[in-house]
């Protein structure tokens, strides 16, 4: 810098630095960097909720063609209304209403850039000064990141591993106070693979009603169930407690890259009447960016014309994968899986660290596994459960079996017994 | 709800309402609502920034085909990485480098959901307690709306209508202080339709350097120029001062609904990296929504294969429309157009209120002309200049003629000189 020149007064918003160190993407990137590039084995990633790299998990042509048709019509190159194209909102309202005892209207639905964006928006809206939010543990760390970003205090409630990962409602009651803005419920569950029963969801709604707080129901894995519990949307209980339903086509249609989601307000008892929530949501949409208009334009066709076979095929694949993953993991004594998954794409396993010679914790396990076996799993601390692992079973069967085989080899190699 | 039951403890964040009220969309919606339902004539929209509905402004089939190919390849149904997929970033780096004296790397490029999100990111990244940023007036009110949301103080410098809407460099110096972190320019200009010369942009760069602040250049209307001044990207001066450029394909390809844009750091000296700004940008991207992966996937084809004659055709229509606008306003004594637009889609004109009966101000003008003539215009107060109007000329030339004739009729009807 020459004499007399000013230093550039450029400083970034400190809140943003490191805001994502514990986020899923950051940790997966770190693990991938640790893979030994010289190894012959192909890398297997069982760490994320995106099976589209496997050929058995391609979206339906109905959806692809719907998007192409909308694009070619040249009717959708324009800006969409900020809360979403009316036809898309109506179609989503219709789609969600199929499983509800009342009808949602298009005005109850807002279109977002994926479910992640819906999370961003609802937290922005609820972030009044001093607010706190109840999040599940283990949970989905994007909620924590966005709550922190919006300066909402986070309070975690436990999911009970030996009760099918059900919500500890006593704890929820103890944590809530006058500043609690909402509780988040993820069902079907990420990361646990649980699908809550009707009874449990009803109890959750009754608890929320008692506490006077709405429920943010993250249903991005809606209908991706293959066990004994059917999917029941939280909106079924919205007359007890208002529900913000978050969802998208990312998982059920295997198109996470299409960034098409929704935020629906389920409030048949009109508990929000006279409330400013709706205006705040609209205000929020006025200052953010929405999904491409032509994808919104394709939504009615996508939601209405996708054939049932597509869904049942995918669920059958997931069921098979979940079953195989669970039974193979049962043969690995170094891991304990408390719940055979019934939905979503994941299961949680506990590391029995005492059985290992030289594995310090979950991140250490995952780093070494990445290096030695070119296998990527997500360490549980990212979801709030240290010394657990989240394993994605939504993968090509051969890759899944190969991957779990590699876990077993790794465990054997690092076993305490092996040291003797 | 039964008696005595729980009060719902749900309150929204109040500032979201006020932040959004000042956007162009909000003002335009208010004006649109005045249009008389009994007027059978077509509404003439002169208040938007989106001509995609008009046949003369249809995008090139090269772009459409690129998207179709990307969707059908099934290679882009997956999540993107938070900075954007490499082929898209590389393509944008190459595209922008064509007009720069140095090469951008893909690492300098971040993919965003339209230019809108790029603006969102920069304002979030610059927001620190006590910091302030310098915005042009007249300007683009989304900046103010987002800055308000981020609690970032804004200070306005003037653009000078008598000097082709150039930046009043003295006013910039006067309002900058030790807490100023950046100045923002929009070139080609929204709302003024100006295109800054190389010399003027160099002066801006040197002033920013003197003040120790970075320049944020909104170039969403890049290459949409049809006058004598060619488009010069601010990044050309990246060795003088760190420049962050935001842009997209929304305007040049007339596809604002595709929601794909970029934020690019033009910083060959690495000042932004050293300052930690890059980490902040990446940090923000890691916790925000991404643009659609297959649209990113289509970008290389769009940027590389679009033929020059598509661009010249669009610029040709704009030039014709700009000329019509300027010529007709010369015939309307009630409205003064000081500068013939050379770029973007807009022109600023001043209302001679003294010649009009019962029109209080620009908002009043716009509400009444919407009601009586079904013409939609954006009042200057929405962009920081009361008693001016922002006119969009990017519509079918025949509709533009119709609209301008209706404005003339309106003025004559409300004339004091009866």
mmCIF file of C-alpha atoms in Angstrom, chain B residues 19-386:
data_model
loop_
_atom_site.group_PDB
_atom_site.id
_atom_site.type_symbol
_atom_site.label_atom_id
_atom_site.label_comp_id
_atom_site.label_asym_id
_atom_site.label_seq_id
_atom_site.Cartn_x
_atom_site.Cartn_y
_atom_site.Cartn_z
ATOM 1 C CA UNK B 19 -39.485 -3.064 4.611
ATOM 2 C CA UNK B 20 -41.608 -4.474 1.849
ATOM 3 C CA UNK B 21 -43.988 -1.577 1.465
ATOM 4 C CA UNK B 22 -41.427 0.481 -0.399
ATOM 5 C CA UNK B 23 -40.734 -2.003 -3.162
ATOM 6 C CA UNK B 24 -41.563 -1.225 -6.765
ATOM 7 C CA UNK B 25 -43.984 -4.097 -6.775
ATOM 8 C CA UNK B 26 -45.951 -2.755 -3.824
ATOM 9 C CA UNK B 27 -46.298 0.723 -5.336
ATOM 10 C CA UNK B 28 -47.203 -0.652 -8.734
ATOM 11 C CA UNK B 29 -49.843 -2.945 -7.226
ATOM 12 C CA UNK B 30 -51.387 0.066 -5.530
ATOM 13 C CA UNK B 31 -51.565 1.879 -8.856
ATOM 14 C CA UNK B 32 -52.845 -1.149 -10.763
ATOM 15 C CA UNK B 33 -55.744 -1.376 -8.370
ATOM 16 C CA UNK B 34 -57.003 1.998 -9.636
ATOM 17 C CA UNK B 35 -57.532 0.862 -13.202
ATOM 18 C CA UNK B 36 -61.173 1.166 -14.107
ATOM 19 C CA UNK B 37 -62.783 -2.203 -14.814
ATOM 20 C CA UNK B 38 -65.131 -0.551 -17.286
ATOM 21 C CA UNK B 39 -62.379 0.760 -19.545
ATOM 22 C CA UNK B 40 -62.362 -1.575 -22.520
ATOM 23 C CA UNK B 41 -59.022 -0.434 -23.824
ATOM 24 C CA UNK B 42 -55.997 -2.601 -23.086
ATOM 25 C CA UNK B 43 -53.965 -1.579 -20.072
ATOM 26 C CA UNK B 44 -50.666 -0.044 -21.163
ATOM 27 C CA UNK B 45 -47.973 -1.124 -18.712
ATOM 28 C CA UNK B 46 -45.224 1.460 -18.535
ATOM 29 C CA UNK B 47 -44.212 0.670 -14.970
ATOM 30 C CA UNK B 48 -42.567 -2.744 -15.075
ATOM 31 C CA UNK B 49 -39.131 -4.173 -15.776
ATOM 32 C CA UNK B 50 -40.383 -7.286 -17.547
ATOM 33 C CA UNK B 51 -41.235 -7.223 -21.249
ATOM 34 C CA UNK B 52 -41.287 -11.006 -21.605
ATOM 35 C CA UNK B 53 -44.989 -11.055 -22.524
ATOM 36 C CA UNK B 54 -44.484 -9.004 -25.645
ATOM 37 C CA UNK B 55 -43.844 -10.862 -28.903
ATOM 38 C CA UNK B 56 -40.973 -8.563 -29.874
ATOM 39 C CA UNK B 57 -39.234 -9.584 -26.672
ATOM 40 C CA UNK B 58 -39.401 -13.343 -26.803
ATOM 41 C CA UNK B 59 -36.226 -15.027 -25.667
ATOM 42 C CA UNK B 60 -34.033 -16.965 -28.049
ATOM 43 C CA UNK B 61 -34.832 -20.626 -28.663
ATOM 44 C CA UNK B 62 -31.172 -21.348 -27.973
ATOM 45 C CA UNK B 63 -31.861 -20.554 -24.329
ATOM 46 C CA UNK B 64 -35.072 -22.585 -24.236
ATOM 47 C CA UNK B 65 -33.360 -25.572 -25.826
ATOM 48 C CA UNK B 66 -30.508 -25.375 -23.380
ATOM 49 C CA UNK B 67 -32.973 -25.780 -20.519
ATOM 50 C CA UNK B 68 -34.771 -28.640 -22.232
ATOM 51 C CA UNK B 69 -31.463 -30.433 -22.786
ATOM 52 C CA UNK B 70 -30.452 -29.921 -19.183
ATOM 53 C CA UNK B 71 -33.760 -31.296 -17.854
ATOM 54 C CA UNK B 72 -33.775 -34.316 -20.145
ATOM 55 C CA UNK B 73 -30.166 -35.187 -19.386
ATOM 56 C CA UNK B 74 -31.301 -36.035 -15.828
ATOM 57 C CA UNK B 75 -27.865 -34.911 -14.700
ATOM 58 C CA UNK B 76 -29.149 -31.875 -12.855
ATOM 59 C CA UNK B 77 -32.020 -33.112 -10.717
ATOM 60 C CA UNK B 78 -29.658 -33.136 -7.735
ATOM 61 C CA UNK B 79 -28.853 -30.445 -5.191
ATOM 62 C CA UNK B 80 -26.387 -27.809 -6.271
ATOM 63 C CA UNK B 81 -23.458 -26.836 -4.110
ATOM 64 C CA UNK B 82 -24.083 -23.614 -2.260
ATOM 65 C CA UNK B 83 -21.786 -21.516 -4.459
ATOM 66 C CA UNK B 84 -23.297 -22.982 -7.616
ATOM 67 C CA UNK B 85 -22.244 -25.818 -9.913
ATOM 68 C CA UNK B 86 -18.850 -25.528 -11.521
ATOM 69 C CA UNK B 87 -19.956 -25.550 -15.198
ATOM 70 C CA UNK B 88 -22.228 -22.560 -14.520
ATOM 71 C CA UNK B 89 -19.603 -20.637 -12.617
ATOM 72 C CA UNK B 90 -17.019 -21.321 -15.269
ATOM 73 C CA UNK B 91 -19.368 -20.196 -18.016
ATOM 74 C CA UNK B 92 -20.167 -16.940 -16.216
ATOM 75 C CA UNK B 93 -16.467 -16.300 -15.559
ATOM 76 C CA UNK B 94 -15.728 -16.725 -19.252
ATOM 77 C CA UNK B 95 -18.699 -14.647 -20.325
ATOM 78 C CA UNK B 96 -17.771 -11.700 -18.121
ATOM 79 C CA UNK B 97 -14.034 -11.964 -18.777
ATOM 80 C CA UNK B 98 -14.647 -11.133 -22.432
ATOM 81 C CA UNK B 99 -15.086 -7.510 -21.398
ATOM 82 C CA UNK B 100 -12.368 -7.333 -18.761
ATOM 83 C CA UNK B 101 -8.616 -6.753 -19.001
ATOM 84 C CA UNK B 102 -7.996 -9.801 -16.780
ATOM 85 C CA UNK B 103 -9.510 -13.243 -16.466
ATOM 86 C CA UNK B 104 -12.048 -14.118 -13.826
ATOM 87 C CA UNK B 105 -11.837 -17.568 -12.326
ATOM 88 C CA UNK B 106 -14.882 -19.724 -11.540
ATOM 89 C CA UNK B 107 -14.007 -19.163 -7.886
ATOM 90 C CA UNK B 108 -14.839 -15.493 -8.314
ATOM 91 C CA UNK B 109 -18.387 -16.390 -9.318
ATOM 92 C CA UNK B 110 -21.328 -17.265 -7.067
ATOM 93 C CA UNK B 111 -24.614 -18.369 -8.564
ATOM 94 C CA UNK B 112 -27.747 -16.745 -7.189
ATOM 95 C CA UNK B 113 -31.523 -16.795 -7.564
ATOM 96 C CA UNK B 114 -31.588 -13.872 -9.954
ATOM 97 C CA UNK B 115 -29.805 -10.594 -9.414
ATOM 98 C CA UNK B 116 -32.289 -10.018 -6.578
ATOM 99 C CA UNK B 117 -30.658 -12.603 -4.361
ATOM 100 C CA UNK B 118 -27.192 -11.315 -5.233
ATOM 101 C CA UNK B 119 -28.263 -7.919 -3.887
ATOM 102 C CA UNK B 120 -29.688 -9.628 -0.810
ATOM 103 C CA UNK B 121 -26.358 -11.320 -0.180
ATOM 104 C CA UNK B 122 -24.226 -8.188 -0.548
ATOM 105 C CA UNK B 123 -26.398 -6.171 1.801
ATOM 106 C CA UNK B 124 -26.357 -8.930 4.397
ATOM 107 C CA UNK B 125 -22.621 -9.315 4.077
ATOM 108 C CA UNK B 126 -21.940 -5.603 4.493
ATOM 109 C CA UNK B 127 -24.239 -5.199 7.440
ATOM 110 C CA UNK B 128 -22.336 -4.509 10.633
ATOM 111 C CA UNK B 129 -23.346 -2.359 13.563
ATOM 112 C CA UNK B 130 -22.677 1.260 12.666
ATOM 113 C CA UNK B 131 -21.791 0.610 9.030
ATOM 114 C CA UNK B 132 -23.353 2.610 6.220
ATOM 115 C CA UNK B 133 -23.592 2.234 2.456
ATOM 116 C CA UNK B 134 -24.042 4.853 -0.257
ATOM 117 C CA UNK B 135 -26.927 4.423 -2.677
ATOM 118 C CA UNK B 136 -27.822 6.447 -5.758
ATOM 119 C CA UNK B 137 -30.894 8.630 -5.870
ATOM 120 C CA UNK B 138 -32.932 8.047 -7.915
ATOM 121 C CA UNK B 139 -32.298 4.360 -7.522
ATOM 122 C CA UNK B 140 -33.823 0.925 -7.274
ATOM 123 C CA UNK B 141 -35.870 0.686 -4.074
ATOM 124 C CA UNK B 142 -35.164 -2.984 -3.455
ATOM 125 C CA UNK B 143 -31.815 -1.838 -2.115
ATOM 126 C CA UNK B 144 -33.461 0.331 0.508
ATOM 127 C CA UNK B 145 -35.949 -2.389 1.404
ATOM 128 C CA UNK B 146 -33.269 -5.016 1.990
ATOM 129 C CA UNK B 147 -30.921 -2.580 3.744
ATOM 130 C CA UNK B 148 -33.748 -1.703 6.142
ATOM 131 C CA UNK B 149 -34.296 -5.367 6.828
ATOM 132 C CA UNK B 150 -30.590 -5.801 7.577
ATOM 133 C CA UNK B 151 -30.465 -2.715 9.807
ATOM 134 C CA UNK B 152 -27.865 -1.281 7.468
ATOM 135 C CA UNK B 153 -27.762 2.507 7.355
ATOM 136 C CA UNK B 154 -28.110 3.997 3.892
ATOM 137 C CA UNK B 155 -27.039 7.408 2.691
ATOM 138 C CA UNK B 156 -27.980 8.756 -0.693
ATOM 139 C CA UNK B 157 -25.861 10.535 -3.251
ATOM 140 C CA UNK B 158 -27.424 12.296 -6.189
ATOM 141 C CA UNK B 159 -27.433 11.501 -9.856
ATOM 142 C CA UNK B 160 -27.395 14.687 -11.896
ATOM 143 C CA UNK B 161 -30.105 14.950 -14.559
ATOM 144 C CA UNK B 162 -28.349 17.825 -16.230
ATOM 145 C CA UNK B 163 -25.230 15.716 -16.657
ATOM 146 C CA UNK B 164 -26.767 12.591 -18.130
ATOM 147 C CA UNK B 165 -27.542 11.287 -14.639
ATOM 148 C CA UNK B 166 -23.894 10.959 -13.749
ATOM 149 C CA UNK B 167 -22.921 10.399 -10.155
ATOM 150 C CA UNK B 168 -22.492 13.620 -8.201
ATOM 151 C CA UNK B 169 -19.023 12.777 -6.986
ATOM 152 C CA UNK B 170 -18.935 15.728 -4.602
ATOM 153 C CA UNK B 171 -22.080 14.516 -2.873
ATOM 154 C CA UNK B 172 -20.509 11.073 -2.496
ATOM 155 C CA UNK B 173 -17.481 12.553 -0.786
ATOM 156 C CA UNK B 174 -19.648 14.703 1.413
ATOM 157 C CA UNK B 175 -21.696 11.844 2.826
ATOM 158 C CA UNK B 176 -18.960 9.203 3.205
ATOM 159 C CA UNK B 177 -17.325 8.762 6.571
ATOM 160 C CA UNK B 178 -15.164 6.216 8.382
ATOM 161 C CA UNK B 179 -18.117 3.852 8.710
ATOM 162 C CA UNK B 180 -18.922 3.799 5.022
ATOM 163 C CA UNK B 181 -18.160 0.416 3.541
ATOM 164 C CA UNK B 182 -19.425 0.576 -0.044
ATOM 165 C CA UNK B 183 -21.022 2.653 -2.757
ATOM 166 C CA UNK B 184 -23.523 1.181 -5.161
ATOM 167 C CA UNK B 185 -23.941 2.091 -8.798
ATOM 168 C CA UNK B 186 -26.431 0.834 -11.339
ATOM 169 C CA UNK B 187 -25.109 0.821 -14.880
ATOM 170 C CA UNK B 188 -26.798 0.785 -17.362
ATOM 171 C CA UNK B 189 -29.079 2.810 -15.153
ATOM 172 C CA UNK B 190 -32.358 1.939 -13.571
ATOM 173 C CA UNK B 191 -34.372 4.182 -13.425
ATOM 174 C CA UNK B 192 -32.553 6.732 -15.549
ATOM 175 C CA UNK B 193 -31.643 4.865 -18.708
ATOM 176 C CA UNK B 194 -28.140 6.274 -18.653
ATOM 177 C CA UNK B 195 -24.961 4.472 -19.698
ATOM 178 C CA UNK B 196 -21.821 5.750 -17.993
ATOM 179 C CA UNK B 197 -18.684 6.497 -19.958
ATOM 180 C CA UNK B 198 -15.351 4.866 -19.280
ATOM 181 C CA UNK B 199 -14.080 8.190 -17.979
ATOM 182 C CA UNK B 200 -16.895 8.638 -15.521
ATOM 183 C CA UNK B 201 -16.622 5.098 -14.183
ATOM 184 C CA UNK B 202 -12.892 5.589 -13.750
ATOM 185 C CA UNK B 203 -13.576 8.703 -11.674
ATOM 186 C CA UNK B 204 -16.014 6.719 -9.558
ATOM 187 C CA UNK B 205 -13.388 4.032 -9.034
ATOM 188 C CA UNK B 206 -10.737 6.542 -8.056
ATOM 189 C CA UNK B 207 -13.066 8.270 -5.644
ATOM 190 C CA UNK B 208 -13.976 4.964 -4.030
ATOM 191 C CA UNK B 209 -10.302 4.180 -3.657
ATOM 192 C CA UNK B 210 -9.666 7.568 -2.101
ATOM 193 C CA UNK B 211 -12.467 6.928 0.387
ATOM 194 C CA UNK B 212 -11.317 3.376 1.035
ATOM 195 C CA UNK B 213 -14.640 1.799 0.098
ATOM 196 C CA UNK B 214 -15.588 -0.907 -2.351
ATOM 197 C CA UNK B 215 -17.908 -0.474 -5.332
ATOM 198 C CA UNK B 216 -20.963 -2.623 -5.869
ATOM 199 C CA UNK B 217 -21.972 -2.539 -9.494
ATOM 200 C CA UNK B 218 -25.477 -3.619 -10.448
ATOM 201 C CA UNK B 219 -25.071 -4.597 -14.099
ATOM 202 C CA UNK B 220 -28.302 -6.509 -14.554
ATOM 203 C CA UNK B 221 -28.910 -4.469 -17.729
ATOM 204 C CA UNK B 222 -25.437 -5.213 -19.067
ATOM 205 C CA UNK B 223 -25.136 -4.807 -22.847
ATOM 206 C CA UNK B 224 -28.681 -3.473 -23.138
ATOM 207 C CA UNK B 225 -27.341 -0.314 -24.712
ATOM 208 C CA UNK B 226 -28.405 1.331 -27.949
ATOM 209 C CA UNK B 227 -26.993 4.837 -27.847
ATOM 210 C CA UNK B 228 -23.567 6.258 -28.367
ATOM 211 C CA UNK B 229 -21.981 5.083 -25.133
ATOM 212 C CA UNK B 230 -20.880 1.467 -25.051
ATOM 213 C CA UNK B 231 -21.313 -0.647 -21.942
ATOM 214 C CA UNK B 232 -18.186 -0.719 -19.777
ATOM 215 C CA UNK B 233 -18.254 -3.131 -16.839
ATOM 216 C CA UNK B 234 -17.115 -1.645 -13.533
ATOM 217 C CA UNK B 235 -14.857 -4.656 -13.119
ATOM 218 C CA UNK B 236 -12.521 -3.031 -15.637
ATOM 219 C CA UNK B 237 -11.377 -0.900 -12.703
ATOM 220 C CA UNK B 238 -10.963 -3.834 -10.348
ATOM 221 C CA UNK B 239 -7.252 -3.113 -9.963
ATOM 222 C CA UNK B 240 -8.035 0.388 -8.695
ATOM 223 C CA UNK B 241 -10.803 -0.595 -6.291
ATOM 224 C CA UNK B 242 -12.406 -3.920 -5.331
ATOM 225 C CA UNK B 243 -15.627 -4.323 -7.285
ATOM 226 C CA UNK B 244 -18.478 -6.728 -6.705
ATOM 227 C CA UNK B 245 -20.689 -7.103 -9.743
ATOM 228 C CA UNK B 246 -24.201 -8.473 -9.621
ATOM 229 C CA UNK B 247 -25.981 -9.514 -12.783
ATOM 230 C CA UNK B 248 -28.172 -12.113 -14.419
ATOM 231 C CA UNK B 249 -29.627 -13.311 -17.697
ATOM 232 C CA UNK B 250 -33.042 -11.894 -16.737
ATOM 233 C CA UNK B 251 -32.829 -8.731 -18.785
ATOM 234 C CA UNK B 252 -30.497 -9.460 -21.659
ATOM 235 C CA UNK B 253 -32.244 -12.748 -22.402
ATOM 236 C CA UNK B 254 -35.672 -11.446 -21.292
ATOM 237 C CA UNK B 255 -36.218 -14.320 -18.895
ATOM 238 C CA UNK B 256 -36.668 -12.776 -15.436
ATOM 239 C CA UNK B 257 -38.834 -15.738 -14.476
ATOM 240 C CA UNK B 258 -35.922 -18.166 -14.783
ATOM 241 C CA UNK B 259 -34.345 -16.778 -11.610
ATOM 242 C CA UNK B 260 -30.677 -17.204 -12.346
ATOM 243 C CA UNK B 261 -28.046 -14.599 -11.611
ATOM 244 C CA UNK B 262 -24.591 -14.125 -10.221
ATOM 245 C CA UNK B 263 -22.455 -12.278 -7.744
ATOM 246 C CA UNK B 264 -18.901 -11.824 -8.957
ATOM 247 C CA UNK B 265 -15.844 -10.491 -7.190
ATOM 248 C CA UNK B 266 -13.583 -8.415 -9.469
ATOM 249 C CA UNK B 267 -10.667 -8.201 -7.167
ATOM 250 C CA UNK B 268 -7.333 -9.044 -8.772
ATOM 251 C CA UNK B 269 -5.526 -7.615 -5.740
ATOM 252 C CA UNK B 270 -7.319 -9.966 -3.350
ATOM 253 C CA UNK B 271 -8.484 -7.205 -1.027
ATOM 254 C CA UNK B 272 -11.929 -8.696 -0.524
ATOM 255 C CA UNK B 273 -10.483 -12.094 0.293
ATOM 256 C CA UNK B 274 -8.123 -10.618 2.886
ATOM 257 C CA UNK B 275 -10.944 -8.655 4.445
ATOM 258 C CA UNK B 276 -12.992 -11.766 5.080
ATOM 259 C CA UNK B 277 -15.829 -10.638 2.838
ATOM 260 C CA UNK B 278 -15.544 -13.788 0.733
ATOM 261 C CA UNK B 279 -15.967 -15.978 3.806
ATOM 262 C CA UNK B 280 -19.085 -14.014 4.667
ATOM 263 C CA UNK B 281 -20.491 -14.453 1.166
ATOM 264 C CA UNK B 282 -19.888 -18.184 1.305
ATOM 265 C CA UNK B 283 -21.276 -18.330 4.832
ATOM 266 C CA UNK B 284 -24.481 -16.622 3.723
ATOM 267 C CA UNK B 285 -24.814 -18.897 0.698
ATOM 268 C CA UNK B 286 -24.425 -21.939 2.916
ATOM 269 C CA UNK B 287 -27.578 -21.042 4.804
ATOM 270 C CA UNK B 288 -29.705 -19.791 1.928
ATOM 271 C CA UNK B 289 -31.715 -21.082 -0.983
ATOM 272 C CA UNK B 290 -29.990 -22.069 -4.245
ATOM 273 C CA UNK B 291 -30.943 -21.446 -7.865
ATOM 274 C CA UNK B 292 -32.404 -24.419 -9.704
ATOM 275 C CA UNK B 293 -29.666 -26.875 -10.628
ATOM 276 C CA UNK B 294 -30.826 -27.591 -14.181
ATOM 277 C CA UNK B 295 -31.068 -23.890 -14.981
ATOM 278 C CA UNK B 296 -27.446 -23.606 -13.832
ATOM 279 C CA UNK B 297 -26.719 -26.655 -15.968
ATOM 280 C CA UNK B 298 -28.167 -24.923 -19.016
ATOM 281 C CA UNK B 299 -26.165 -21.749 -18.480
ATOM 282 C CA UNK B 300 -23.007 -22.721 -20.409
ATOM 283 C CA UNK B 301 -25.096 -23.404 -23.508
ATOM 284 C CA UNK B 302 -27.090 -20.211 -23.015
ATOM 285 C CA UNK B 303 -24.072 -17.971 -22.544
ATOM 286 C CA UNK B 304 -21.927 -19.551 -25.239
ATOM 287 C CA UNK B 305 -24.377 -20.404 -27.990
ATOM 288 C CA UNK B 306 -26.747 -17.431 -28.110
ATOM 289 C CA UNK B 307 -26.230 -15.722 -31.429
ATOM 290 C CA UNK B 308 -25.307 -12.081 -31.734
ATOM 291 C CA UNK B 309 -28.304 -11.359 -33.917
ATOM 292 C CA UNK B 310 -30.663 -12.134 -31.049
ATOM 293 C CA UNK B 311 -28.993 -9.410 -28.986
ATOM 294 C CA UNK B 312 -28.945 -6.913 -31.834
ATOM 295 C CA UNK B 313 -32.605 -7.591 -32.513
ATOM 296 C CA UNK B 314 -33.555 -6.850 -28.914
ATOM 297 C CA UNK B 315 -31.377 -3.764 -28.764
ATOM 298 C CA UNK B 316 -32.924 -2.648 -32.037
ATOM 299 C CA UNK B 317 -36.430 -2.814 -30.588
ATOM 300 C CA UNK B 318 -35.272 -0.966 -27.487
ATOM 301 C CA UNK B 319 -33.636 1.726 -29.559
ATOM 302 C CA UNK B 320 -36.795 2.226 -31.564
ATOM 303 C CA UNK B 321 -38.868 2.396 -28.380
ATOM 304 C CA UNK B 322 -36.448 4.793 -26.686
ATOM 305 C CA UNK B 323 -36.643 7.085 -29.700
ATOM 306 C CA UNK B 324 -40.429 7.001 -29.732
ATOM 307 C CA UNK B 325 -40.459 7.838 -26.048
ATOM 308 C CA UNK B 326 -38.072 10.736 -26.324
ATOM 309 C CA UNK B 327 -39.746 12.185 -29.434
ATOM 310 C CA UNK B 328 -43.288 12.009 -28.041
ATOM 311 C CA UNK B 329 -42.298 13.600 -24.751
ATOM 312 C CA UNK B 330 -40.809 16.488 -26.686
ATOM 313 C CA UNK B 331 -44.344 17.119 -27.915
ATOM 314 C CA UNK B 332 -45.849 17.117 -24.430
ATOM 315 C CA UNK B 333 -45.116 20.423 -22.705
ATOM 316 C CA UNK B 334 -46.395 19.092 -19.391
ATOM 317 C CA UNK B 335 -43.599 16.576 -19.168
ATOM 318 C CA UNK B 336 -39.920 17.190 -19.519
ATOM 319 C CA UNK B 337 -37.519 14.461 -20.642
ATOM 320 C CA UNK B 338 -34.031 15.837 -20.041
ATOM 321 C CA UNK B 339 -32.039 12.892 -21.302
ATOM 322 C CA UNK B 340 -32.641 10.489 -24.142
ATOM 323 C CA UNK B 341 -32.158 7.019 -22.714
ATOM 324 C CA UNK B 342 -29.170 5.082 -23.981
ATOM 325 C CA UNK B 343 -29.635 1.819 -22.136
ATOM 326 C CA UNK B 344 -31.710 -0.368 -19.790
ATOM 327 C CA UNK B 345 -35.486 -0.199 -20.158
ATOM 328 C CA UNK B 346 -36.335 3.074 -18.457
ATOM 329 C CA UNK B 347 -36.319 6.828 -18.679
ATOM 330 C CA UNK B 348 -36.965 9.433 -16.019
ATOM 331 C CA UNK B 349 -39.192 12.355 -16.910
ATOM 332 C CA UNK B 350 -40.245 15.345 -14.862
ATOM 333 C CA UNK B 351 -43.837 16.534 -14.446
ATOM 334 C CA UNK B 352 -44.410 20.273 -14.852
ATOM 335 C CA UNK B 353 -46.961 20.414 -12.059
ATOM 336 C CA UNK B 354 -47.411 24.150 -12.497
ATOM 337 C CA UNK B 355 -49.013 23.490 -15.871
ATOM 338 C CA UNK B 356 -51.483 20.981 -14.476
ATOM 339 C CA UNK B 357 -54.713 21.586 -12.634
ATOM 340 C CA UNK B 358 -55.616 19.415 -9.631
ATOM 341 C CA UNK B 359 -52.606 17.088 -9.800
ATOM 342 C CA UNK B 360 -50.831 17.242 -6.465
ATOM 343 C CA UNK B 361 -47.715 15.202 -7.122
ATOM 344 C CA UNK B 362 -46.297 12.241 -9.006
ATOM 345 C CA UNK B 363 -48.239 9.613 -7.056
ATOM 346 C CA UNK B 364 -51.444 11.523 -7.665
ATOM 347 C CA UNK B 365 -50.567 11.736 -11.379
ATOM 348 C CA UNK B 366 -50.007 7.997 -11.577
ATOM 349 C CA UNK B 367 -53.130 7.056 -9.670
ATOM 350 C CA UNK B 368 -55.267 9.322 -11.866
ATOM 351 C CA UNK B 369 -53.715 8.313 -15.170
ATOM 352 C CA UNK B 370 -54.243 4.673 -14.191
ATOM 353 C CA UNK B 371 -57.879 5.352 -13.422
ATOM 354 C CA UNK B 372 -58.653 7.564 -16.418
ATOM 355 C CA UNK B 373 -56.414 6.152 -19.113
ATOM 356 C CA UNK B 374 -55.483 2.646 -17.950
ATOM 357 C CA UNK B 375 -51.811 3.478 -18.212
ATOM 358 C CA UNK B 376 -49.498 2.207 -15.482
ATOM 359 C CA UNK B 377 -46.511 4.374 -14.643
ATOM 360 C CA UNK B 378 -44.193 4.252 -11.676
ATOM 361 C CA UNK B 379 -44.155 7.495 -9.682
ATOM 362 C CA UNK B 380 -40.707 8.948 -9.073
ATOM 363 C CA UNK B 381 -41.256 8.917 -5.310
ATOM 364 C CA UNK B 382 -40.887 5.137 -5.500
ATOM 365 C CA UNK B 383 -37.349 5.585 -6.770
ATOM 366 C CA UNK B 384 -36.374 8.619 -4.719
ATOM 367 C CA UNK B 385 -37.402 11.532 -6.933
ATOM 368 C CA UNK B 386 -40.764 13.050 -6.233
#
